Structures are given as C-alpha cells and as structure tokens.
PDB file of C-alpha atoms in Angstrom:
ATOM      1  CA  ARG A   1      18.377  39.891  73.389  1.00 71.00           C
ATOM      2  CA  LYS A   2      21.601  41.523  73.988  1.00 81.00           C
ATOM      3  CA  GLU A   3      22.126  43.366  77.439  1.00 89.00           C
ATOM      4  CA  VAL A   4      23.511  46.319  75.802  1.00 93.00           C
ATOM      5  CA  GLU A   5      22.694  47.167  72.118  1.00 94.00           C
ATOM      6  CA  GLN A   6      24.530  49.877  70.000  1.00 94.00           C
ATOM      7  CA  ASP A   7      24.199  51.258  66.609  1.00 87.00           C
ATOM      8  CA  PRO A   8      26.266  48.936  64.383  1.00 78.00           C
ATOM      9  CA  GLY A   9      27.964  51.621  62.407  1.00 86.00           C
ATOM     10  CA  PRO A  10      30.340  52.166  60.958  1.00 92.00           C
ATOM     11  CA  PHE A  11      29.920  56.029  60.902  1.00 95.00           C
ATOM     12  CA  ASN A  12      32.133  57.811  58.324  1.00 97.00           C
ATOM     13  CA  VAL A  13      31.867  61.544  58.906  1.00 97.00           C
ATOM     14  CA  PRO A  14      33.992  64.614  57.571  1.00 98.00           C
ATOM     15  CA  GLU A  15      35.907  66.632  59.939  1.00 98.00           C
ATOM     16  CA  GLY A  16      33.839  69.129  61.734  1.00 98.00           C
ATOM     17  CA  ALA A  17      30.594  67.013  61.638  1.00 98.00           C
ATOM     18  CA  THR A  18      28.427  66.306  64.469  1.00 98.00           C
ATOM     19  CA  VAL A  19      27.804  62.573  65.207  1.00 97.00           C
ATOM     20  CA  ALA A  20      25.458  60.818  67.679  1.00 96.00           C
ATOM     21  CA  PHE A  21      25.670  57.370  68.881  1.00 96.00           C
ATOM     22  CA  ASN A  22      22.887  55.496  70.572  1.00 95.00           C
ATOM     23  CA  CYS A  23      22.587  52.742  72.965  1.00 96.00           C
ATOM     24  CA  THR A  24      19.869  50.770  74.707  1.00 96.00           C
ATOM     25  CA  TYR A  25      20.122  48.370  77.719  1.00 96.00           C
ATOM     26  CA  SER A  26      17.874  45.732  78.868  1.00 94.00           C
ATOM     27  CA  ASN A  27      18.387  45.659  82.771  1.00 92.00           C
ATOM     28  CA  SER A  28      16.164  48.265  84.407  1.00 92.00           C
ATOM     29  CA  ALA A  29      18.114  47.824  87.586  1.00 91.00           C
ATOM     30  CA  SER A  30      21.464  49.114  86.003  1.00 92.00           C
ATOM     31  CA  GLN A  31      23.096  51.585  88.117  1.00 88.00           C
ATOM     32  CA  SER A  32      25.938  53.279  86.338  1.00 92.00           C
ATOM     33  CA  PHE A  33      26.448  54.036  82.672  1.00 95.00           C
ATOM     34  CA  PHE A  34      29.560  54.940  80.849  1.00 95.00           C
ATOM     35  CA  TRP A  35      31.064  55.538  77.275  1.00 96.00           C
ATOM     36  CA  TYR A  36      34.568  54.068  76.653  1.00 96.00           C
ATOM     37  CA  ARG A  37      36.706  54.685  73.583  1.00 97.00           C
ATOM     38  CA  GLN A  38      38.902  51.881  72.180  1.00 96.00           C
ATOM     39  CA  ASP A  39      41.457  52.585  69.495  1.00 95.00           C
ATOM     40  CA  CYS A  40      42.534  49.946  66.945  1.00 91.00           C
ATOM     41  CA  ARG A  41      44.492  47.109  68.736  1.00 87.00           C
ATOM     42  CA  LYS A  42      44.397  48.945  72.050  1.00 92.00           C
ATOM     43  CA  GLU A  43      42.609  48.532  75.373  1.00 94.00           C
ATOM     44  CA  PRO A  44      39.321  50.335  76.031  1.00 95.00           C
ATOM     45  CA  LYS A  45      39.610  53.551  78.086  1.00 94.00           C
ATOM     46  CA  LEU A  46      36.943  55.496  79.774  1.00 93.00           C
ATOM     47  CA  LEU A  47      35.763  58.410  77.984  1.00 95.00           C
ATOM     48  CA  MET A  48      33.012  59.678  80.318  1.00 94.00           C
ATOM     49  CA  SER A  49      30.564  58.589  82.759  1.00 93.00           C
ATOM     50  CA  VAL A  50      26.844  59.172  82.044  1.00 94.00           C
ATOM     51  CA  TYR A  51      24.657  60.893  84.671  1.00 88.00           C
ATOM     52  CA  SER A  52      20.840  61.337  84.745  1.00 87.00           C
ATOM     53  CA  SER A  53      20.936  64.961  84.365  1.00 87.00           C
ATOM     54  CA  GLY A  54      23.135  64.629  81.248  1.00 88.00           C
ATOM     55  CA  ASN A  55      26.798  65.810  81.276  1.00 93.00           C
ATOM     56  CA  GLU A  56      29.116  67.489  78.838  1.00 94.00           C
ATOM     57  CA  ASP A  57      32.981  67.304  78.575  1.00 94.00           C
ATOM     58  CA  GLY A  58      34.094  69.620  75.885  1.00 96.00           C
ATOM     59  CA  ARG A  59      32.927  68.451  72.561  1.00 98.00           C
ATOM     60  CA  PHE A  60      31.305  65.471  74.002  1.00 98.00           C
ATOM     61  CA  THR A  61      27.785  65.272  75.514  1.00 97.00           C
ATOM     62  CA  ALA A  62      26.375  62.234  77.207  1.00 97.00           C
ATOM     63  CA  GLN A  63      22.599  61.709  77.885  1.00 96.00           C
ATOM     64  CA  LEU A  64      20.727  59.101  79.877  1.00 96.00           C
ATOM     65  CA  ASN A  65      17.051  58.286  79.695  1.00 94.00           C
ATOM     66  CA  ARG A  66      16.196  55.714  82.475  1.00 93.00           C
ATOM     67  CA  ALA A  67      12.740  55.269  81.541  1.00 93.00           C
ATOM     68  CA  SER A  68      13.531  54.431  77.964  1.00 94.00           C
ATOM     69  CA  GLN A  69      16.620  52.598  79.051  1.00 95.00           C
ATOM     70  CA  TYR A  70      18.438  54.659  76.316  1.00 95.00           C
ATOM     71  CA  ILE A  71      22.022  56.355  76.420  1.00 96.00           C
ATOM     72  CA  SER A  72      23.659  58.618  73.842  1.00 96.00           C
ATOM     73  CA  LEU A  73      26.832  60.295  72.957  1.00 97.00           C
ATOM     74  CA  LEU A  74      27.103  63.436  70.974  1.00 97.00           C
ATOM     75  CA  ILE A  75      30.427  64.392  69.372  1.00 98.00           C
ATOM     76  CA  ARG A  76      30.322  67.992  67.998  1.00 98.00           C
ATOM     77  CA  ASP A  77      33.176  69.558  65.733  1.00 98.00           C
ATOM     78  CA  SER A  78      34.652  66.041  65.032  1.00 98.00           C
ATOM     79  CA  LYS A  79      38.389  65.717  64.731  1.00 98.00           C
ATOM     80  CA  LEU A  80      40.533  63.168  63.003  1.00 98.00           C
ATOM     81  CA  SER A  81      41.652  62.050  66.414  1.00 97.00           C
ATOM     82  CA  ASP A  82      38.039  61.010  67.277  1.00 98.00           C
ATOM     83  CA  SER A  83      38.234  57.996  65.102  1.00 97.00           C
ATOM     84  CA  ALA A  84      38.007  54.872  67.187  1.00 97.00           C
ATOM     85  CA  THR A  85      35.337  52.514  68.385  1.00 96.00           C
ATOM     86  CA  TYR A  86      32.947  53.835  71.103  1.00 97.00           C
ATOM     87  CA  LEU A  87      31.709  51.370  73.645  1.00 96.00           C
ATOM     88  CA  CYS A  88      28.544  51.748  75.512  1.00 96.00           C
ATOM     89  CA  VAL A  89      28.859  50.339  79.086  1.00 94.00           C
ATOM     90  CA  VAL A  90      26.163  49.536  81.635  1.00 94.00           C
ATOM     91  CA  LYS A  91      26.819  48.418  85.176  1.00 90.00           C
ATOM     92  CA  ASP A  92      24.589  46.237  87.442  1.00 84.00           C
ATOM     93  CA  ASN A  93      26.705  43.918  89.433  1.00 78.00           C
ATOM     94  CA  ASP A  94      29.349  43.962  86.684  1.00 80.00           C
ATOM     95  CA  MET A  95      30.030  45.977  83.605  1.00 85.00           C
ATOM     96  CA  ARG A  96      28.189  45.024  80.298  1.00 89.00           C
ATOM     97  CA  PHE A  97      29.851  46.158  77.338  1.00 92.00           C
ATOM     98  CA  GLY A  98      28.184  46.928  73.948  1.00 93.00           C
ATOM     99  CA  ALA A  99      29.651  45.666  70.729  1.00 92.00           C
ATOM    100  CA  GLY A 100      30.763  49.141  69.870  1.00 94.00           C
ATOM    101  CA  THR A 101      30.241  51.700  67.162  1.00 95.00           C
ATOM    102  CA  ARG A 102      33.117  52.398  64.902  1.00 95.00           C
ATOM    103  CA  LEU A 103      33.722  55.977  63.915  1.00 97.00           C
ATOM    104  CA  THR A 104      35.865  57.222  61.213  1.00 97.00           C
ATOM    105  CA  VAL A 105      36.430  60.883  60.660  1.00 98.00           C
ATOM    106  CA  LYS A 106      37.805  61.871  57.357  1.00 97.00           C
ATOM    107  CA  PRO A 107      39.719  64.939  56.296  1.00 95.00           C
TER     108      PRO A 107
ATOM    109  CA  GLU B   1      51.456  55.289  83.316  1.00 56.00           C
ATOM    110  CA  ALA B   2      49.779  51.847  83.715  1.00 62.00           C
ATOM    111  CA  ASP B   3      48.540  50.605  86.953  1.00 90.00           C
ATOM    112  CA  ILE B   4      47.645  47.267  85.553  1.00 95.00           C
ATOM    113  CA  TYR B   5      50.196  45.241  83.625  1.00 95.00           C
ATOM    114  CA  GLN B   6      49.801  42.404  81.337  1.00 97.00           C
ATOM    115  CA  THR B   7      52.643  40.131  79.953  1.00 97.00           C
ATOM    116  CA  PRO B   8      53.545  39.277  77.352  1.00 97.00           C
ATOM    117  CA  ARG B   9      52.338  41.771  75.157  1.00 96.00           C
ATOM    118  CA  TYR B  10      52.441  39.442  72.078  1.00 97.00           C
ATOM    119  CA  LEU B  11      52.791  35.616  72.144  1.00 97.00           C
ATOM    120  CA  VAL B  12      53.086  33.185  69.314  1.00 97.00           C
ATOM    121  CA  ILE B  13      53.025  29.609  70.490  1.00 97.00           C
ATOM    122  CA  GLY B  14      52.599  26.046  68.968  1.00 97.00           C
ATOM    123  CA  THR B  15      49.392  23.911  69.401  1.00 97.00           C
ATOM    124  CA  GLY B  16      49.364  21.848  72.581  1.00 96.00           C
ATOM    125  CA  LYS B  17      51.636  24.011  74.519  1.00 96.00           C
ATOM    126  CA  LYS B  18      50.682  25.221  78.221  1.00 96.00           C
ATOM    127  CA  ILE B  19      50.658  28.879  78.498  1.00 96.00           C
ATOM    128  CA  THR B  20      50.095  31.465  81.299  1.00 97.00           C
ATOM    129  CA  LEU B  21      49.076  35.012  80.717  1.00 98.00           C
ATOM    130  CA  GLU B  22      50.054  37.211  83.308  1.00 98.00           C
ATOM    131  CA  CYS B  23      48.024  40.263  84.930  1.00 98.00           C
ATOM    132  CA  SER B  24      49.093  42.341  87.870  1.00 97.00           C
ATOM    133  CA  GLN B  25      47.511  45.576  89.218  1.00 96.00           C
ATOM    134  CA  THR B  26      49.046  47.918  91.894  1.00 92.00           C
ATOM    135  CA  MET B  27      45.849  49.498  92.725  1.00 91.00           C
ATOM    136  CA  GLY B  28      44.599  47.208  95.547  1.00 91.00           C
ATOM    137  CA  HIS B  29      41.476  46.457  93.455  1.00 92.00           C
ATOM    138  CA  ASP B  30      39.502  43.468  94.742  1.00 93.00           C
ATOM    139  CA  LYS B  31      37.602  42.924  91.397  1.00 93.00           C
ATOM    140  CA  MET B  32      39.637  41.609  88.409  1.00 96.00           C
ATOM    141  CA  TYR B  33      38.354  40.312  85.011  1.00 95.00           C
ATOM    142  CA  TRP B  34      39.540  38.616  81.856  1.00 96.00           C
ATOM    143  CA  TYR B  35      38.086  39.485  78.531  1.00 95.00           C
ATOM    144  CA  GLN B  36      38.532  37.989  75.193  1.00 95.00           C
ATOM    145  CA  GLN B  37      38.243  40.021  72.011  1.00 94.00           C
ATOM    146  CA  ASP B  38      38.725  39.151  68.415  1.00 92.00           C
ATOM    147  CA  PRO B  39      39.829  41.958  66.128  1.00 86.00           C
ATOM    148  CA  GLY B  40      36.907  44.390  65.347  1.00 83.00           C
ATOM    149  CA  MET B  41      34.576  42.312  67.623  1.00 87.00           C
ATOM    150  CA  GLU B  42      33.006  42.854  70.918  1.00 88.00           C
ATOM    151  CA  LEU B  43      34.521  42.099  74.410  1.00 91.00           C
ATOM    152  CA  HIS B  44      33.520  38.696  76.039  1.00 91.00           C
ATOM    153  CA  LEU B  45      33.851  38.272  79.649  1.00 92.00           C
ATOM    154  CA  ILE B  46      35.651  34.712  80.430  1.00 94.00           C
ATOM    155  CA  HIS B  47      36.629  34.982  84.062  1.00 96.00           C
ATOM    156  CA  TYR B  48      36.158  37.246  86.915  1.00 95.00           C
ATOM    157  CA  SER B  49      37.226  37.393  90.588  1.00 96.00           C
ATOM    158  CA  TYR B  50      35.929  39.502  93.591  1.00 94.00           C
ATOM    159  CA  GLY B  51      38.794  38.776  95.718  1.00 95.00           C
ATOM    160  CA  VAL B  52      41.359  36.446  96.943  1.00 96.00           C
ATOM    161  CA  ASN B  53      40.398  32.789  96.412  1.00 96.00           C
ATOM    162  CA  SER B  54      37.241  33.895  94.455  1.00 95.00           C
ATOM    163  CA  THR B  55      37.038  32.993  90.819  1.00 96.00           C
ATOM    164  CA  GLU B  56      33.993  32.661  88.509  1.00 95.00           C
ATOM    165  CA  LYS B  57      33.400  31.853  84.838  1.00 93.00           C
ATOM    166  CA  GLY B  58      32.023  34.571  82.725  1.00 90.00           C
ATOM    167  CA  ASP B  59      29.529  34.661  79.971  1.00 82.00           C
ATOM    168  CA  LEU B  60      31.643  33.031  77.340  1.00 82.00           C
ATOM    169  CA  SER B  61      32.635  29.544  77.765  1.00 77.00           C
ATOM    170  CA  SER B  62      36.468  29.247  77.797  1.00 81.00           C
ATOM    171  CA  GLU B  63      38.881  26.423  78.064  1.00 89.00           C
ATOM    172  CA  SER B  64      41.067  28.658  80.202  1.00 94.00           C
ATOM    173  CA  THR B  65      41.546  28.640  84.011  1.00 95.00           C
ATOM    174  CA  VAL B  66      42.379  31.443  86.316  1.00 97.00           C
ATOM    175  CA  SER B  67      43.645  31.727  89.936  1.00 97.00           C
ATOM    176  CA  ARG B  68      43.585  34.600  92.620  1.00 98.00           C
ATOM    177  CA  ILE B  69      46.055  33.789  95.186  1.00 97.00           C
ATOM    178  CA  ARG B  70      46.971  37.371  95.794  1.00 96.00           C
ATOM    179  CA  THR B  71      45.001  40.487  95.411  1.00 96.00           C
ATOM    180  CA  GLU B  72      47.296  41.941  92.937  1.00 96.00           C
ATOM    181  CA  HIS B  73      47.820  39.027  90.566  1.00 97.00           C
ATOM    182  CA  PHE B  74      45.270  37.208  88.360  1.00 98.00           C
ATOM    183  CA  PRO B  75      46.842  34.915  85.935  1.00 98.00           C
ATOM    184  CA  LEU B  76      45.079  33.048  83.237  1.00 97.00           C
ATOM    185  CA  THR B  77      46.153  29.595  82.007  1.00 96.00           C
ATOM    186  CA  LEU B  78      45.714  27.456  78.849  1.00 94.00           C
ATOM    187  CA  GLU B  79      46.621  23.954  79.492  1.00 94.00           C
ATOM    188  CA  SER B  80      46.740  23.038  75.753  1.00 95.00           C
ATOM    189  CA  ALA B  81      46.777  25.956  73.231  1.00 95.00           C
ATOM    190  CA  ARG B  82      44.793  25.529  70.164  1.00 95.00           C
ATOM    191  CA  PRO B  83      44.427  27.774  66.947  1.00 96.00           C
ATOM    192  CA  SER B  84      40.898  28.635  68.186  1.00 94.00           C
ATOM    193  CA  HIS B  85      42.385  30.336  71.149  1.00 95.00           C
ATOM    194  CA  THR B  86      43.936  33.000  68.909  1.00 96.00           C
ATOM    195  CA  SER B  87      42.614  36.311  70.112  1.00 96.00           C
ATOM    196  CA  GLN B  88      43.390  39.372  72.198  1.00 96.00           C
ATOM    197  CA  TYR B  89      43.180  38.742  75.944  1.00 97.00           C
ATOM    198  CA  LEU B  90      42.383  41.880  78.077  1.00 97.00           C
ATOM    199  CA  CYS B  91      42.632  42.090  81.874  1.00 97.00           C
ATOM    200  CA  ALA B  92      40.810  44.754  83.918  1.00 96.00           C
ATOM    201  CA  SER B  93      40.230  45.634  87.507  1.00 95.00           C
ATOM    202  CA  SER B  94      37.965  47.968  89.202  1.00 89.00           C
ATOM    203  CA  ILE B  95      36.866  49.386  92.435  1.00 80.00           C
ATOM    204  CA  GLY B  96      33.541  50.903  92.533  1.00 75.00           C
ATOM    205  CA  ASP B  97      32.496  52.311  89.258  1.00 75.00           C
ATOM    206  CA  GLY B  98      34.877  52.088  86.108  1.00 80.00           C
ATOM    207  CA  TYR B  99      37.337  49.549  84.880  1.00 89.00           C
ATOM    208  CA  THR B 100      41.007  50.145  84.189  1.00 92.00           C
ATOM    209  CA  PHE B 101      42.255  47.808  81.491  1.00 95.00           C
ATOM    210  CA  GLY B 102      45.749  46.415  80.859  1.00 96.00           C
ATOM    211  CA  SER B 103      47.287  46.850  77.357  1.00 96.00           C
ATOM    212  CA  GLY B 104      46.181  43.143  76.469  1.00 97.00           C
ATOM    213  CA  THR B 105      48.159  40.052  75.296  1.00 97.00           C
ATOM    214  CA  ARG B 106      47.677  39.312  71.615  1.00 97.00           C
ATOM    215  CA  LEU B 107      47.997  35.481  71.344  1.00 97.00           C
ATOM    216  CA  THR B 108      48.416  33.460  68.296  1.00 97.00           C
ATOM    217  CA  VAL B 109      48.380  29.740  68.241  1.00 97.00           C
ATOM    218  CA  VAL B 110      49.937  28.098  65.239  1.00 97.00           C
TER     219      VAL B 110
END
C-alpha cells in the first residue's frame, strides 16, 4: 500500500465548477499536511497547508480528518488557470508525496 | 525569485558520460533532497541529506551519488549515464515544514 494515495483523475471540469480532491495516508503518526500544485514541466509549489480545524484560502478549502487519515481539497468557481496537478503531501520525518491528481479546467 | 538553484536546466548527453547536476540554496536549510520524476508521473525520492557530511539513499534505488560538503550545495553525480537515466531531477530544501523546490534539470541521455 502506498503511503499517500490520491484520486487518480484526471478531472476535466468546466470553468466555474466546484471540484474536490481526496487523499488518504497510511502513517497515523504523520504530523503535517499540505497540498502542492505542479504545473506541466514545472516544479511543485506549496498551495496551502492543511490544519485540523480546516482552512480556507480564497476559493480553496482544505480539510483534515486525522481519525480517518483523510485529507481533502475543494476548489470553488474553478478558473482556467487552476489547471495543474495537485499533490497531496504528508510529513512524518520527511515529506511523502502522493502521485497527484490532474485537473483540467475547460472554457 | 528562486532561493534554490539548479543547473543546468536542460542537458542532453551521450551514454557513458559522467555528469553532475548542481543544486544550491541560499536559505541556510539543513535538509536537502533529490527527487526523480518522469513526465506525468509521481515524484520519487532518490537521495537526501540532513546536514553537512550526511547523505542517505531514498526510497527509489538510484545509480547516482550525492555529496554534502557545504550546507548550501548538494550536487548529484551519475558516473556513467544511460538512457534509463532520462528523467527530470528536482532538488528541494526545507527547514521545519514545507519544501522549496528548484526548477529542475531535465536530463536526456542518448
């Protein structure tokens, strides 16, 4: 079993749609959680950290359920510029990256 | 504005050549990492370092080697490049939570 598992995708949605990505992790001792964004042929960049109480940054909302070892990312009112691969990342001693979920937002 | 630099950005090299991919960071981070990523595929950790003179192999077996003589510098070397080494190599550093990635080196071995 992989340490971090994500929806395989790809997700193809129209502009303005709401899309949700899910992620599960296997190490219950994991301490920190993140969503990274990776554009095609670019390096991953931090999108947002994920806190137990849930957190929101504009159109992006991240949720963490430690009991279920589950993380989610919700994107509302999706834009063309949101097209990218979204990586779920879990930190124990080091960062563990999911395989990523590819999102394409179409006009 | 990048605080972690990788060179070269692109490299095409013949089979059997020795190559060194450079990675430098100006943030004073102790932890540095090398990842390998094929197009559209996940990141694989191949080497990491928690400080000067500390290097470890990652989850993915790699024929490359690394060194950490200075905090800011973490080069990766392939003694004899093969076509199977064709990939993107990403360097990252961290202090506390979160990673900062370099722009990557896209290596093609012909």
